[in-house]
PDB file of C-alpha atoms in Angstrom:
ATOM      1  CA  UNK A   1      30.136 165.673  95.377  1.00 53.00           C
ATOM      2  CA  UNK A   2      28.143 166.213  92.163  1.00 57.00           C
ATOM      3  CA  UNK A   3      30.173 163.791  89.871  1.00 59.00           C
ATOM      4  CA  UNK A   4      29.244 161.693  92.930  1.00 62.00           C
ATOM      5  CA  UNK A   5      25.068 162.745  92.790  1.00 63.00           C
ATOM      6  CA  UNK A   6      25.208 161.688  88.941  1.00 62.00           C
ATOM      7  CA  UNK A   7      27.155 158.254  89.581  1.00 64.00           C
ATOM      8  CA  UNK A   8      24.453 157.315  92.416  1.00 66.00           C
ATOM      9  CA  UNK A   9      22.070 158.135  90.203  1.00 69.00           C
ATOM     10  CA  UNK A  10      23.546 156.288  86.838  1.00 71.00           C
ATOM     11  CA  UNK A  11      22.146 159.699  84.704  1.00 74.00           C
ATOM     12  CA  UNK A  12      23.172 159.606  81.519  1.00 77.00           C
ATOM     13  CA  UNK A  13      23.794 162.253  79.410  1.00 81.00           C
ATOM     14  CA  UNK A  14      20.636 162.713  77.851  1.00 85.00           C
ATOM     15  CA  UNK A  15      19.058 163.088  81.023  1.00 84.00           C
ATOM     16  CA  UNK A  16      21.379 165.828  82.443  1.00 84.00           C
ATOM     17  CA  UNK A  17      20.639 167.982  79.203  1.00 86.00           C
ATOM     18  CA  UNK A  18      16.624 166.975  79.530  1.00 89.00           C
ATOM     19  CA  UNK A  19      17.510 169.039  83.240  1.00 88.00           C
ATOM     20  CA  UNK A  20      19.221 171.546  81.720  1.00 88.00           C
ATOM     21  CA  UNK A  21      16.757 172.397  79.027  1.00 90.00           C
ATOM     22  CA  UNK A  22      13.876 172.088  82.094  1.00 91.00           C
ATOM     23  CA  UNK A  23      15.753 174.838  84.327  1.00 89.00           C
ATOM     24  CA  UNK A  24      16.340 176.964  81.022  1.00 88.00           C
ATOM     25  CA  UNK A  25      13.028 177.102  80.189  1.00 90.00           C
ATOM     26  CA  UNK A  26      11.680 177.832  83.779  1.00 90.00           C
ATOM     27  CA  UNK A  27      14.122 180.458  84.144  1.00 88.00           C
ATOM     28  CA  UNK A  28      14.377 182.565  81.192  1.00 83.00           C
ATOM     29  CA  UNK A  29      14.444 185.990  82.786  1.00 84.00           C
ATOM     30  CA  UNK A  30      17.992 184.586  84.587  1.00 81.00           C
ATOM     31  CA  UNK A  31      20.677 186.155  83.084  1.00 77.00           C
ATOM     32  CA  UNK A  32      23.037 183.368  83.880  1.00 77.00           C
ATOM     33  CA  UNK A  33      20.591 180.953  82.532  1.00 81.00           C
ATOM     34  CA  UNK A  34      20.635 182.944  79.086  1.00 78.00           C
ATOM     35  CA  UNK A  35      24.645 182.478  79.299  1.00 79.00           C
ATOM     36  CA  UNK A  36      23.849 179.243  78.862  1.00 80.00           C
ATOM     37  CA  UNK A  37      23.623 178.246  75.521  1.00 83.00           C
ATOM     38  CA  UNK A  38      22.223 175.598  73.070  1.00 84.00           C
ATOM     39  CA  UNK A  39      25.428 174.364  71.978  1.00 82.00           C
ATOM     40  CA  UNK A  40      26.590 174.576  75.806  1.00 82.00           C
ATOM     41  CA  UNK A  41      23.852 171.932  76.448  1.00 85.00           C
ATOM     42  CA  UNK A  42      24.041 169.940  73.363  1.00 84.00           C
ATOM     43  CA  UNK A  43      28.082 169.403  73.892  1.00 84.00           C
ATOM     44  CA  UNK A  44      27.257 166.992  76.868  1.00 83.00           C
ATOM     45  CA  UNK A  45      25.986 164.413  74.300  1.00 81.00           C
ATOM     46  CA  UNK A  46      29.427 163.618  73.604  1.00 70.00           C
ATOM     47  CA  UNK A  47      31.487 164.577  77.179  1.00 75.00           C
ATOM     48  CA  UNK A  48      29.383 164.377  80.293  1.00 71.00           C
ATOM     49  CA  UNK A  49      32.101 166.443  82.006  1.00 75.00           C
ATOM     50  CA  UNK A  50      30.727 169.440  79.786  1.00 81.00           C
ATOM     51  CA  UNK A  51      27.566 169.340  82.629  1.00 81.00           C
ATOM     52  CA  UNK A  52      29.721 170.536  85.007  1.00 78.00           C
ATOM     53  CA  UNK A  53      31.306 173.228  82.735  1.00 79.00           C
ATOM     54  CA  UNK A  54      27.476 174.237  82.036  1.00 83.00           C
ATOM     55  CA  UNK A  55      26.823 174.684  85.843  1.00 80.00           C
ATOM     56  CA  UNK A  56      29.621 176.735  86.454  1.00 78.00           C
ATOM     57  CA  UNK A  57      27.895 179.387  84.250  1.00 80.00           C
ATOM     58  CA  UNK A  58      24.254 179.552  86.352  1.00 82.00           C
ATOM     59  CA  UNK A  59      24.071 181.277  89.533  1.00 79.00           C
ATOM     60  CA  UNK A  60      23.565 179.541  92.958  1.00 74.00           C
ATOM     61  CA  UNK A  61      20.224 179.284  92.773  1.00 78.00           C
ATOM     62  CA  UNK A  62      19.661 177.996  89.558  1.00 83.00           C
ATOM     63  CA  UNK A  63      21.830 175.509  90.426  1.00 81.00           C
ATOM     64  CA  UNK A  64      20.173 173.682  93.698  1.00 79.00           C
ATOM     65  CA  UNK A  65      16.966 174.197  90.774  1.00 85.00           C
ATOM     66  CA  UNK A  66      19.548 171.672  89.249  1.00 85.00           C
ATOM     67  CA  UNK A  67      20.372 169.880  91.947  1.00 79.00           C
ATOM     68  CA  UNK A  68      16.717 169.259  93.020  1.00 82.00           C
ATOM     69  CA  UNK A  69      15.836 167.984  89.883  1.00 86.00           C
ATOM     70  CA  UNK A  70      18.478 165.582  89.654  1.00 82.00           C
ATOM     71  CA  UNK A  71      17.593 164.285  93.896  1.00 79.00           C
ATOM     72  CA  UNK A  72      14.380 164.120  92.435  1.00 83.00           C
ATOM     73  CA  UNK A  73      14.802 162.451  89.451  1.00 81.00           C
ATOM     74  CA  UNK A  74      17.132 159.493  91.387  1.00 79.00           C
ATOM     75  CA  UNK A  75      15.043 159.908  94.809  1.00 77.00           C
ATOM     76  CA  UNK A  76      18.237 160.908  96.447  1.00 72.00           C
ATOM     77  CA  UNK A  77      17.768 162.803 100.325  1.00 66.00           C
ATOM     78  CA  UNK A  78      20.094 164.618 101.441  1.00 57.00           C
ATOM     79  CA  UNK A  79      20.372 162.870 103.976  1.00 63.00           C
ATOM     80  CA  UNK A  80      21.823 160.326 101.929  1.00 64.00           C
ATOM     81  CA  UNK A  81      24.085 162.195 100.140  1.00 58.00           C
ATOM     82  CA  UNK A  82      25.499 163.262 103.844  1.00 54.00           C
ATOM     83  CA  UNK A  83      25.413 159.443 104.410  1.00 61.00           C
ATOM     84  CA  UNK A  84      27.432 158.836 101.601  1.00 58.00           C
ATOM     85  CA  UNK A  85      30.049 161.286 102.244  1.00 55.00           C
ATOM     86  CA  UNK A  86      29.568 163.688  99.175  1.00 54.00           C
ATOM     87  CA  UNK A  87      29.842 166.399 101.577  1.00 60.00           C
ATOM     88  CA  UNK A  88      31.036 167.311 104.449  1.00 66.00           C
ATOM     89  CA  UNK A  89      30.068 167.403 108.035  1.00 67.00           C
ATOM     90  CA  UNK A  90      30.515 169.817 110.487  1.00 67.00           C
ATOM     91  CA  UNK A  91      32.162 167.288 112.455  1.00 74.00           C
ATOM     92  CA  UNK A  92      34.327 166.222 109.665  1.00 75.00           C
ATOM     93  CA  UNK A  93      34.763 170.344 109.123  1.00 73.00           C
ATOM     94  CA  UNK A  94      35.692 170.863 112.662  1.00 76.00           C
ATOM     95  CA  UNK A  95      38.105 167.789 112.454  1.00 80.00           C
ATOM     96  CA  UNK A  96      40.177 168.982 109.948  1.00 79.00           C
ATOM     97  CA  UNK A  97      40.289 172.910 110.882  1.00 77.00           C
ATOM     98  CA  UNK A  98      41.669 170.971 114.238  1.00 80.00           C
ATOM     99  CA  UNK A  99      44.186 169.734 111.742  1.00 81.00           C
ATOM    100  CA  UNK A 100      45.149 172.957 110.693  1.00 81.00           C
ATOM    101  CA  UNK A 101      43.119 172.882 107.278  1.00 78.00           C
ATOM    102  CA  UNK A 102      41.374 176.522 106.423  1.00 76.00           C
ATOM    103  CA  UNK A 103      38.413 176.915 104.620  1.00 71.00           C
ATOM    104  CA  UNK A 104      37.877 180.101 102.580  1.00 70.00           C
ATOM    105  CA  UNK A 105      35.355 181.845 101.462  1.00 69.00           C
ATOM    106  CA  UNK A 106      35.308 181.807  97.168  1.00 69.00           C
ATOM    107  CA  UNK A 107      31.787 183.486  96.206  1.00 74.00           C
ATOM    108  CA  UNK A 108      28.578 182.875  97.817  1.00 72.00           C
ATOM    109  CA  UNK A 109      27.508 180.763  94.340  1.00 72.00           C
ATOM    110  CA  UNK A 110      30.817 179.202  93.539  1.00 68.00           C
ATOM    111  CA  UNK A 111      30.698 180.669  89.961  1.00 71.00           C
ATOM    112  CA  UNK A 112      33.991 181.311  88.154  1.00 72.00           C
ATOM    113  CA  UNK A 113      35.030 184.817  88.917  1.00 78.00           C
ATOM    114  CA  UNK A 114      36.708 185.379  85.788  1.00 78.00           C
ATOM    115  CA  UNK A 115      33.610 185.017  84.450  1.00 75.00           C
ATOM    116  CA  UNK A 116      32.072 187.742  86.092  1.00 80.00           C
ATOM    117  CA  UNK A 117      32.146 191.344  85.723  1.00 87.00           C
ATOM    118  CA  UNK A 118      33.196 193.672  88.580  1.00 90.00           C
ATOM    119  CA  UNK A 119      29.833 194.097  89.906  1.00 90.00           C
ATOM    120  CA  UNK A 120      28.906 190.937  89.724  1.00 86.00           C
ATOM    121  CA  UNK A 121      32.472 189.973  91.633  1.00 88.00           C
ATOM    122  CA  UNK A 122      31.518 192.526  94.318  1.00 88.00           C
ATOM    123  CA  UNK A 123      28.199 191.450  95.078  1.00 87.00           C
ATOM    124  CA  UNK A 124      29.614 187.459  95.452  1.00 84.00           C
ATOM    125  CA  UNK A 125      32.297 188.170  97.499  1.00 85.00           C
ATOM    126  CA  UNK A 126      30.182 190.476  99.814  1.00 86.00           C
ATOM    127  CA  UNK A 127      27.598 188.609 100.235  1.00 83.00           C
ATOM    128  CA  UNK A 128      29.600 185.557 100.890  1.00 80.00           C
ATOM    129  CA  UNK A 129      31.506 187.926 103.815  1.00 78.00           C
ATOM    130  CA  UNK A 130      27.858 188.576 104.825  1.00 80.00           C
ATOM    131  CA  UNK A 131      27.033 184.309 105.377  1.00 74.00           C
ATOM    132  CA  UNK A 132      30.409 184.050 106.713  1.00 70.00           C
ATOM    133  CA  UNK A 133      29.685 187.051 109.856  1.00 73.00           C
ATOM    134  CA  UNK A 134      25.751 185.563 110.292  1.00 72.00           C
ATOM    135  CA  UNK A 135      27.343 182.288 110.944  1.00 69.00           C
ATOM    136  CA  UNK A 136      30.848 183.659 112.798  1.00 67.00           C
ATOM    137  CA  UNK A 137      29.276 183.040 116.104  1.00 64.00           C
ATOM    138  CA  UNK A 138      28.060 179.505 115.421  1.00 65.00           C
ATOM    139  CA  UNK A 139      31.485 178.810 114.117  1.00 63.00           C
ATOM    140  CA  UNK A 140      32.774 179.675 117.166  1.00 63.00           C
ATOM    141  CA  UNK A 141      30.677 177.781 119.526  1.00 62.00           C
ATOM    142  CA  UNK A 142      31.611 174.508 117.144  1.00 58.00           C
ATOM    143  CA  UNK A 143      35.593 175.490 117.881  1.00 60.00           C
ATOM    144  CA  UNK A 144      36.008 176.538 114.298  1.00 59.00           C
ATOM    145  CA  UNK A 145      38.815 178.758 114.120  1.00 58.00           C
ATOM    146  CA  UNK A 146      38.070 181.674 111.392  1.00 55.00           C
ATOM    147  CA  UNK A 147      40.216 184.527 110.551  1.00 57.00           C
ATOM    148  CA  UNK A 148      38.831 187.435 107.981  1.00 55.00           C
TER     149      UNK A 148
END
């Protein structure tokens, strides 16, 4: 739904590094922020796809930092983003797990494993189990089928 968020909002490339540069600076002391470099940023001049390289490097939270700026920047709710179908509901979830689809867990950020090191693996994947058993139960009651 991102490539969606940026086409709403018309954001050119300039103004997705401006964001960049804005959660860089703000963040310093993140180290996936300081995996981020210069030349990571400056490379969307020329491909916008290269912002959504650049996001795959900052941790979850740095990223709705991101995301918030960008909402704000284009006055976009979320509730219009819902409206618009860049993600999906739980009705639409429940729907298609009715279907047969599964939905797996894949990090509680959505960084690139591979990109990780062991620890930092670990702590994804077991905090993403963690999210998955505090919401097991509500699952459940929405006729989600889950398997661990």
């Amino acid at each position: 739904y991102k490539r969606q968020l940026l086409a709403e909002c018309k954001m050119n490339p300039q103004k997705m590094i401006d964001i960049l540069k804005i959660v860089k600076s703000e963040n310093e002391n993140s180290p996936s922020v300081n995996d981020l470099s210069d030349y990571d940023i400056e490379a969307i001049k020329g491909d916008s796809d290269r912002f959504f390289e650049a996001l795959k490097k900052l941790d979850y939270d740095i990223i709705q930092k991101v995301i918030a700026l960008i909402s704000k920047e284009c006055d976009l709710s979320l509730d219009k983003i819902i409206q618009n179908k860049w993600i999906l509901s739980w009705d639409e979830v429940l729907e298609m797990s009715n279907d047969n689809i599964e939905f797996g867990s894949h990090g509680q950020s959505h960084r690139i494993l591979t990109k990780l090191s062991s620890s930092e693996i670990q702590k994804e994947l077991i905090h993403s189990k963690e999210l998955y058993l505090d919401y097991q139960h509500s699952f459940h009651r929405m006729g989600l089928k889950l398997s661990q």
